[in-house]
Every structure is written in structure tokens, then in C-alpha cells.
Short mmCIF file of C-alpha atoms in Angstrom, two decimals:
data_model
loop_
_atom_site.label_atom_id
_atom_site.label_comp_id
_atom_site.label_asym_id
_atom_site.label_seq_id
_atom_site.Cartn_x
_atom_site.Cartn_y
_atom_site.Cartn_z
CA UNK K 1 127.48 98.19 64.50
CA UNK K 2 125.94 101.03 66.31
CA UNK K 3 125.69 104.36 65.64
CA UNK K 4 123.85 107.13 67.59
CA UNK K 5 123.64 110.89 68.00
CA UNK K 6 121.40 113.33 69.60
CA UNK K 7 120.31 116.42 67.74
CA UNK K 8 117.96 118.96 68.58
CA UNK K 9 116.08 116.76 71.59
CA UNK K 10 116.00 113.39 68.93
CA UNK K 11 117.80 110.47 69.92
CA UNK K 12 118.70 108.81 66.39
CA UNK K 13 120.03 105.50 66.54
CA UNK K 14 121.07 102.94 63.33
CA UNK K 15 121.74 99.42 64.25
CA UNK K 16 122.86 96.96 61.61
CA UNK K 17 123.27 93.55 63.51
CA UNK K 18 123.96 91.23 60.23
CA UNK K 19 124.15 91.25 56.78
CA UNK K 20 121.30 90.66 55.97
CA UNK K 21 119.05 93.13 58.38
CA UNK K 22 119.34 96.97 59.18
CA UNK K 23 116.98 98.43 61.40
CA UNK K 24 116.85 102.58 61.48
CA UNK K 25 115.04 104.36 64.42
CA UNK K 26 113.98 107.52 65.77
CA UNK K 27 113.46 107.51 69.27
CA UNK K 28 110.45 109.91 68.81
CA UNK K 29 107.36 107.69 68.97
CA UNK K 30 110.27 105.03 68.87
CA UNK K 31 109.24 104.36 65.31
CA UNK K 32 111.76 101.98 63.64
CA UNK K 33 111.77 100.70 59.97
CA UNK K 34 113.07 97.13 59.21
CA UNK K 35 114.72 96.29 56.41
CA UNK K 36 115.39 92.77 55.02
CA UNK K 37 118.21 93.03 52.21
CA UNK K 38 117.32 91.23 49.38
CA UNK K 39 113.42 91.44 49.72
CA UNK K 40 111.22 93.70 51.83
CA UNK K 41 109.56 92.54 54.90
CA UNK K 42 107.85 94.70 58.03
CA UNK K 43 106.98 97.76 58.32
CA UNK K 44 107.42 100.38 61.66
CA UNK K 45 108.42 98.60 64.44
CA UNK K 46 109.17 99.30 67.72
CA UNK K 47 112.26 98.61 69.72
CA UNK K 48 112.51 97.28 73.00
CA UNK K 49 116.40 98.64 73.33
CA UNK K 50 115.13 102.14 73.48
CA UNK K 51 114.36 104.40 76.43
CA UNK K 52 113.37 107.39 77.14
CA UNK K 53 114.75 110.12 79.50
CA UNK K 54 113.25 109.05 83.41
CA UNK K 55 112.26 112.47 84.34
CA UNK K 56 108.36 111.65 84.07
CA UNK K 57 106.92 109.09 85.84
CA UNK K 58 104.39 107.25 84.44
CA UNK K 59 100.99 108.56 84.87
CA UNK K 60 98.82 106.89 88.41
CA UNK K 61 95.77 106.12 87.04
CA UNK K 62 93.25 108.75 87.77
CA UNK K 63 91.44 107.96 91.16
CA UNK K 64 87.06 107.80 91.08
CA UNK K 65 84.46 106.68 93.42
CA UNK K 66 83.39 103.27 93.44
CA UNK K 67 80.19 103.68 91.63
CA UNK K 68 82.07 105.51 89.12
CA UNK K 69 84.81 103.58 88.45
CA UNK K 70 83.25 100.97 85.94
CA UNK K 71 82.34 104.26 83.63
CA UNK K 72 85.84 105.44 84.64
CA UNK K 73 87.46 101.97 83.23
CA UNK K 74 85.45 101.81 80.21
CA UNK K 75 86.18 105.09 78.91
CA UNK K 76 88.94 106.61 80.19
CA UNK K 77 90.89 103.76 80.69
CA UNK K 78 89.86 102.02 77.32
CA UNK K 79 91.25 105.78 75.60
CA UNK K 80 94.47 105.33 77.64
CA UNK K 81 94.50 101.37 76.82
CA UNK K 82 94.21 102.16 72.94
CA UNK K 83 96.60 105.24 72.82
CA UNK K 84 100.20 104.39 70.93
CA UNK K 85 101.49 107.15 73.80
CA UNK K 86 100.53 104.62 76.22
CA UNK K 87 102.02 101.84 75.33
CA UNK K 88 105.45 103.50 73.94
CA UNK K 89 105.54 104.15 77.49
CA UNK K 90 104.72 100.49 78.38
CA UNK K 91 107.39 99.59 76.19
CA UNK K 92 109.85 101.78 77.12
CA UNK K 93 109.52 100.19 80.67
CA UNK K 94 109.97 96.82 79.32
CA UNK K 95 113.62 97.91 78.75
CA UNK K 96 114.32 98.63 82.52
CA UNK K 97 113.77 95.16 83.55
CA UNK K 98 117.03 93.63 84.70
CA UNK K 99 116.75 90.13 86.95
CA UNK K 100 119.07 90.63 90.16
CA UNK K 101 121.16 87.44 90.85
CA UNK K 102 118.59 86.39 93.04
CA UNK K 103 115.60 86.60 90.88
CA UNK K 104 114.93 83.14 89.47
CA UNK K 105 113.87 83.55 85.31
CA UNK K 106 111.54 80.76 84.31
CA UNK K 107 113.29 78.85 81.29
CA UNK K 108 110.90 80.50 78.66
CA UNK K 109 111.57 84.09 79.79
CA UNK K 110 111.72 86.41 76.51
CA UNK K 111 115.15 88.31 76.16
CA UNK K 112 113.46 91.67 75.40
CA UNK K 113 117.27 92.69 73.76
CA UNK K 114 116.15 90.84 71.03
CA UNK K 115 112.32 91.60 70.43
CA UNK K 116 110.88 94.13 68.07
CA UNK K 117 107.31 95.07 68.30
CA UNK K 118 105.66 96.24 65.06
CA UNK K 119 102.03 96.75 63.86
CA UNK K 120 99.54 95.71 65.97
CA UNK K 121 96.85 93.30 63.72
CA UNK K 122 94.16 92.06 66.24
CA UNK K 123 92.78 93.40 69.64
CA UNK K 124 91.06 91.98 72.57
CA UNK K 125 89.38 93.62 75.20
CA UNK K 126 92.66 93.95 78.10
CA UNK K 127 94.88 92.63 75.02
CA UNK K 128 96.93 93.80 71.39
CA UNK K 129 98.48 91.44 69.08
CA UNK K 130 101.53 92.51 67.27
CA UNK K 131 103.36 91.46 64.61
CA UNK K 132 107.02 91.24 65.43
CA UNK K 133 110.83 89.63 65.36
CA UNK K 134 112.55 87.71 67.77
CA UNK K 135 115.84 86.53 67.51
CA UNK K 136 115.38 87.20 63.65
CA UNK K 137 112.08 85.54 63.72
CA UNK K 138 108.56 86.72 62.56
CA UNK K 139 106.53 86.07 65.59
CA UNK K 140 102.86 87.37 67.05
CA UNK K 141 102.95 89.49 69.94
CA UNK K 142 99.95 89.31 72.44
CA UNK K 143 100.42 91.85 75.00
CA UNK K 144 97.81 92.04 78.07
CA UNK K 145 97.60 95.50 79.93
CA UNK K 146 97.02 94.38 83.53
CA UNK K 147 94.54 97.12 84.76
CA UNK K 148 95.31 98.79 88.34
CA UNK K 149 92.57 100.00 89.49
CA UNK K 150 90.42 96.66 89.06
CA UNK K 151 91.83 94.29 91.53
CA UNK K 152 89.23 91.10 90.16
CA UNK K 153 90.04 91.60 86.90
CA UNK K 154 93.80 92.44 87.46
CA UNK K 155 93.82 88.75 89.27
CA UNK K 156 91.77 87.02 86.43
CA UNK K 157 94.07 88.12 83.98
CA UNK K 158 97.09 86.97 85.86
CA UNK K 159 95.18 83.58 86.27
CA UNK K 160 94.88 83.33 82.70
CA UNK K 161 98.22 84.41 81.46
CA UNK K 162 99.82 81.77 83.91
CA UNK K 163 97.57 79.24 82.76
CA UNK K 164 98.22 79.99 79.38
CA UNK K 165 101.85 80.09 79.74
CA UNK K 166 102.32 77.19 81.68
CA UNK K 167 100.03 74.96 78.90
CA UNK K 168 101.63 76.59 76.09
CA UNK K 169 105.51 75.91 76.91
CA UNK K 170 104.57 72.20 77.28
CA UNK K 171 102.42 71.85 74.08
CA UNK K 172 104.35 70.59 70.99
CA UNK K 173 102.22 69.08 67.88
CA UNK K 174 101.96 70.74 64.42
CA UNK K 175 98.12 71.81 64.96
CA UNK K 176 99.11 73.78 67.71
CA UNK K 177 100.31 77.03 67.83
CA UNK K 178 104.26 77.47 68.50
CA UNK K 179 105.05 78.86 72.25
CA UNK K 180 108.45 80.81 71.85
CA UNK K 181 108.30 83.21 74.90
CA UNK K 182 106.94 85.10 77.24
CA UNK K 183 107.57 87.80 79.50
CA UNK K 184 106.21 88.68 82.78
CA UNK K 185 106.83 91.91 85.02
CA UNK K 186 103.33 94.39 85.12
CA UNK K 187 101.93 96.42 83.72
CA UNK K 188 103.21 94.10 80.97
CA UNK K 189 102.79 90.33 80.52
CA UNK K 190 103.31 89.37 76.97
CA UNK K 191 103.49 85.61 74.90
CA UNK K 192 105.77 85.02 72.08
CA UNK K 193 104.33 82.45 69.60
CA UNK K 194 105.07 81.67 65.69
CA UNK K 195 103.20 83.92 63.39
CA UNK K 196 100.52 82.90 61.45
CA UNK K 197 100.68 84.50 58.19
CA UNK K 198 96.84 83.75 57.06
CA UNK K 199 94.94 85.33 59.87
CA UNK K 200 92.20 83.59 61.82
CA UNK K 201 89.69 80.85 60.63
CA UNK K 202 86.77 83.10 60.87
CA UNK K 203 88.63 85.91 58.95
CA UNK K 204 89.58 83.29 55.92
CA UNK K 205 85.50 82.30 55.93
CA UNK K 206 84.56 85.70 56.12
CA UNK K 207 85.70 85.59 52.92
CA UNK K 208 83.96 83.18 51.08
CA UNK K 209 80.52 82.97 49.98
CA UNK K 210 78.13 80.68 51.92
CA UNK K 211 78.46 76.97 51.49
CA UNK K 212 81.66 77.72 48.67
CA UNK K 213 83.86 75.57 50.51
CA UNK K 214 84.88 72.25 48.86
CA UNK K 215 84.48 68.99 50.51
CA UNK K 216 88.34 68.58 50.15
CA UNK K 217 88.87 71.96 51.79
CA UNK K 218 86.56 71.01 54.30
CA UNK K 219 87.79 67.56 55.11
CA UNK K 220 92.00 69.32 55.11
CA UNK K 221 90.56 71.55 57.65
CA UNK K 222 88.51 69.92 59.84
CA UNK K 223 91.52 67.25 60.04
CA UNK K 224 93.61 69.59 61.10
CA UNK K 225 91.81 70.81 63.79
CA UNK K 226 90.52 67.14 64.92
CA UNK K 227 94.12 65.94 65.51
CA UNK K 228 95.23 69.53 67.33
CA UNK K 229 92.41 68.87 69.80
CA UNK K 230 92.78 64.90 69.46
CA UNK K 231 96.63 65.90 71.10
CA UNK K 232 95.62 68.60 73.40
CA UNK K 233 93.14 66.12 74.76
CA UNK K 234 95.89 63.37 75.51
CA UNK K 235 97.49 65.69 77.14
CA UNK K 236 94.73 66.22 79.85
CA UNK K 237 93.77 70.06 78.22
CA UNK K 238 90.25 70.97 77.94
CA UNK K 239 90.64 74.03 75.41
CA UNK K 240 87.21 75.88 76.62
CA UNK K 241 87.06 78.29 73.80
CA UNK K 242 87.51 76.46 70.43
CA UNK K 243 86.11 78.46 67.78
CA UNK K 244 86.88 79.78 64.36
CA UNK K 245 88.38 82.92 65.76
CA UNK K 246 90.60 80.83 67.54
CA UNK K 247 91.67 78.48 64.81
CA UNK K 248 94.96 80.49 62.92
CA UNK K 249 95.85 79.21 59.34
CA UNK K 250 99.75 79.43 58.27
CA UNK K 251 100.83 79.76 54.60
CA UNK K 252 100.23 76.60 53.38
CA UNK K 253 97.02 77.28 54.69
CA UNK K 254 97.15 74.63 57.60
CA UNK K 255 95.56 74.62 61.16
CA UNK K 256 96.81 75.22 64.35
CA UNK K 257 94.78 75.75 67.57
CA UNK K 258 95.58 78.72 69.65
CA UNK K 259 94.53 81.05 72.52
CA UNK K 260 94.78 78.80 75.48
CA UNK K 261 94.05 81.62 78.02
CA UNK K 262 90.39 79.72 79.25
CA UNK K 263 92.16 76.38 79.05
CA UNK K 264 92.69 73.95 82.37
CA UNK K 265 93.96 70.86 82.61
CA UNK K 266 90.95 68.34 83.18
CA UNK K 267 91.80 67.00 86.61
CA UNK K 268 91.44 70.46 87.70
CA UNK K 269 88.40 71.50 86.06
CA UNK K 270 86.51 67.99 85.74
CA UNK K 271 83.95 69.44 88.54
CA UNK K 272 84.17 72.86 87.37
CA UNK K 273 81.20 75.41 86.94
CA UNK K 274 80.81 78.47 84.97
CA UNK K 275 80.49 79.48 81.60
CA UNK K 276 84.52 80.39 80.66
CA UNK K 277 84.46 80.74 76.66
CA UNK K 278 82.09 82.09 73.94
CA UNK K 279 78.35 81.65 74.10
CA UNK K 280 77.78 80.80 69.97
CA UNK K 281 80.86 78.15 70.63
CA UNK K 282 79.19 76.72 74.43
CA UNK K 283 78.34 73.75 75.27
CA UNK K 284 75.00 73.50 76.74
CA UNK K 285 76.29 72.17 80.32
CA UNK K 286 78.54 75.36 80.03
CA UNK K 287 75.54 77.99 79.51
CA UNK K 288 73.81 76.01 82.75
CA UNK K 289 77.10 76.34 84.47
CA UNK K 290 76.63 72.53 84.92
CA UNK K 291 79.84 70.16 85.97
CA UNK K 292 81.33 69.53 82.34
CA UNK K 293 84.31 67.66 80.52
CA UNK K 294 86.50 67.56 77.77
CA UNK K 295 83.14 66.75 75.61
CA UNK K 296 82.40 70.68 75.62
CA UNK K 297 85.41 71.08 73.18
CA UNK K 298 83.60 68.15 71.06
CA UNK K 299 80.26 70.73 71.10
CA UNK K 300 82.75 73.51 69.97
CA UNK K 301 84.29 71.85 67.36
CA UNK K 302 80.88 70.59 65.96
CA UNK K 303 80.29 73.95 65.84
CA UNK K 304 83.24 75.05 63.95
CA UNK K 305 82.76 72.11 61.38
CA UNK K 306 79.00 73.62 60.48
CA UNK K 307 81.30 77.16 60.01
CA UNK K 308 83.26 75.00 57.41
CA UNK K 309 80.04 73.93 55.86
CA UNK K 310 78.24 77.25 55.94
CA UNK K 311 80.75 79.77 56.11
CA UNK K 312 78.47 81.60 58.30
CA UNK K 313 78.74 82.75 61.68
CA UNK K 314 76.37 80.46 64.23
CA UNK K 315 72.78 81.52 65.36
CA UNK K 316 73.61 84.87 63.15
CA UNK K 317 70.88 87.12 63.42
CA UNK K 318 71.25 86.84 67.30
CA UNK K 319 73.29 88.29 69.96
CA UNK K 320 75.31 86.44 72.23
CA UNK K 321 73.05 85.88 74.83
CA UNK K 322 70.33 85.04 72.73
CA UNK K 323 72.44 81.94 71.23
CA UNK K 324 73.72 81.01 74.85
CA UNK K 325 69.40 80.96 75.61
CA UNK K 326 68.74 79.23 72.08
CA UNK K 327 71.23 76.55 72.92
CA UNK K 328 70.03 75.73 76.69
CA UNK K 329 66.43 75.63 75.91
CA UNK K 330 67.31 73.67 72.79
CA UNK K 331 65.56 76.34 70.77
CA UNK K 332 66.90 75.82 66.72
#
């Protein structure tokens, strides 16, 4: 059932599309409040269905010399990036994307008719996180904001939403995190996975006091971590940036590895250089941008272990770089 009117420049709209869900919205700020009959679940969410009128375009980003532009990017762009106004207007452009006949849709191509976008719980830098429902599912939603005016990092971004993609929709083992969908048409490229009611790793440790952890607890954990990486490995994946913060716990408090956006498959990276990841989690070849293999993931995940043991976060008292230096010199 739908039901709509327009009064005094508000759009109101009332959907009830089963029995058991109503969803009421106001198109202003496109809030929309879910309600699951019989208990309580979500909060405001946003719908993809809505629009707004087309008579402003959205705004070109504002133009800057080249030796201002980084400044540019970091503040203005970050303000922009962080603003709900922004991205209301992000998603209101997600609902004018309609395939012609000719365009080919990969197979795991989101149907935005049935996505709502609700509070956002974690941030990256170019990405937001979101909780949300998909064909009357709870789901995450990671949307990246593809950035204009930076052609480098506008390319490295596609490279690693592809890349994550294309790993993700061919991953299936309980210790990895559930692909579902994923949507691709800038600024917007978003994945659809399973939500993970408990938060990260690091966030549940974060919690506990130092070296509280059972050896059960430890043991349950580090198991199920050891056979999501024991799979991804047989499947030719080097992960690249296993850490706590990268580890998501469901509610039976199990393990699944996630955030496969620095992942390559190993035939393709085998003689690879660089330092893609996070310098407390690196492996030392990593750091000296060495050739490396699958046995920087081992590094990680002893890292991640001596988490479980500690409940502390590694070389703390440092900064980044000081733990990448601390690890290639061999410095304790």
C-alpha cells in the first residue's frame, strides 16, 4: 500500500509493504522510521525510493590551485564528505539509476528499490558504514565517496572496490563475512554484506581489562579466525590487512573476516611491493616494501592472537610509523 500527499512543500509518503513492517517517511532530510510489528528494531532510515525535485544540480566541487588543493580536500571536502546534506543528495541520486537494455548488470548488482539506509556506525577515511535492510534483511552498508577532484585517489579507490567486489561475491565459508550486494555508478559505489551485530574485534577488547580473556575465549576466537584465513588462503587470497579492526563478531559472538578492499589474489601479487595494510598489523617484508606472500597474513594474525592475549593494542605508546620502524629494525 502506498499513500502520499504533498502539503505545504513536504512530500509525506507511508509505505506498508507486509504485515509485519511499516515504514513512515518525510521526504525532508528523507528521514524514515522503521517499524517491526511485534518487536522494535531500527531507528531513522533513509530511503532509496525517494527523490527530490531536479531543479538543483548537484554542487561541482569548488575549483583550487594545485598547491592548494590537498588543503582544499582535507577540509573542505572532508566538511562536505561528513555532511548528512551531502549524502541525502548522494542518495537521492542513487534513485535515478535505471540500466538501458543495453547496459549489462553484473549478477550481484543491488536493487536499490529494496535498500534502506539507516544510521551510519563506523567511518573510514573516503568511506561510511551504515546499518540497513535489504530485501527485509539487516545488512551493513559501506558506502565509498569517490572524490573528483583527485584523479589518483579516485582510481585507487575504484581499484579497491573492484577488487573487493570481485573477491567478496566468490567467498563463501562461515568465518567470512556474507557478500549480498553491491552497487556501482559514481559518486556512489556501495557493498552489501550481513550485519554483524557485535561490532569489531578491537571494539569487543577495548572492552576488557588487560590479559581478562580466558584461554577458552581465546582458543574459540583465534579458531575462528585461523580457519577464515585457512579458507581464504585455499582460495589463492592474500588478505593484506588482517587485524582486530577487521575481525567482526556476530551474536553468538563468532568470527568472520572482513574488509577485503587491500586483498589480491596471490598469483597477482606474489612479486608485489609496497606496504598496502596497517603498519602495527605489517609484516616486516611489507614495511621494506620487499617481494612478500601469503606468510604476511601469518605475521598479522600472530599479531591479532597477542591482542587476544593482551587485550591491548600493539607497540601502544607509539605511532604508526614508529611501530612500522620498531618492526623493520627488529626493535621490541
Amino acid at each position: 500500500m502506498f499513500r502520499n500527499r504533498h502539503s505545504g512543500g513536504k512530500f509525506l509518503l507511508t509505505i506498508c509493504f507486509d504485515k509485519h513492517h511499516i515504514i513512515i517517511a518525510n521526504s525532508k532530510g528523507f528521514t524514515i522510521t522503521h517499524l517491526f510489528l511485534g518487536s522494535m528494531v531500527g531507528s531513522c532510515f533513509y530511503g532509496l525510493r525517494l527523490r527530490r525535485p531536479k531543479s538543483k544540480p548537484l554542487p561541482e566541487p569548488p575549483s583550487s590551485s594545485k598547491a592548494n588543493l590537498e588543503s582544499d580536500v582535507d577540509n573542505t571536502g572532508r566538511k562536505r564528505f561528513d555532511s548528512m546534506e551531502s549524502w541525502s543528495m548522494i542518495l537521492d541520486s542513487m534513485e535515478t539509476w535505471e540500466a538501458s537494455k543495453e547496459e549489462e548488470q553484473e549478477e550481484w548488482t543491488a536493487d536499490l528499490s529494496q535498500l534502506f539506509i539507516g544510521n551510519k556506525f563506523a567511518s573510514g577515511a573516503h568511506s561510511r558504514i551504515y546499518r540497513g535492510i535489504y530485501k527485509q534483511r539487516a545488512v551493513a552498508v559501506k558506502m565509498v565517496r569517490i572524490p573528483s577532484e583527485d584523479e589518483e585517489r579516485k582510481v585507487l579507490l575504484e581499484t579497491q572496490f573492484n577488487s573487493e567486489v570481485a573477491l567478496l561475491s566468490r567467498l563463501f565459508h562461515h568465518n567470512i563475512v556474507q557478500f549480498i550486494a553491491a552497487c556501482k555508478k559514481p559518486p556512489v559505489y556501495c557493498i552489501i554484506t550481513e550485519y554483524m551485530s557485535q561490532g569489531t574485534l578491537r571494539m569487543y577488547l577495548n572492552k576488557k581489562e588487560p590479559y581478562s580473556l580466558s584461554i577458552e575465549t581465546i582458543l574459540r576466537l583465534s579458531l575462528d579466525i585461523s580457519r577464515g584465513m585457512e579458507y581464504l588462503h585455499s582460495q589463492g587470497v592474500i588478505h593484506r590487512d588482517l587485524k582486530s579492526s577487521n575481525l567482526l563478531l556476530n551474536d553468538e559472538m563468532r568470527v568472520k573476516v572482513a574488509d577485503f578492499g587491500t586483498s589480491c589474489l596471490e598469483t597477482r601479487c606474489r612479486k608485489s611491493k609496497g606496504n598496502s595494510g596497517t603498519y602495527r598489523w605489517m609484516a616486516p617484508e611489507m614495511v621494506k616494501e620487499k617481494p612478500y606472500t601469503r606468510k604476511v597474513d601469518v605475521y598479522s594474525f600472530g599479531i591479532v592472537l597477542w591482542e587476544l592475549t593482551t587485550a591491548l593494542l600493539p607497540f601502544q605508546g607509539m605511532t604508526p610509523v614508529q611501530a612500522a620502524f620498531a618492526v623493520a629494525e627488529k626493535v621490541k
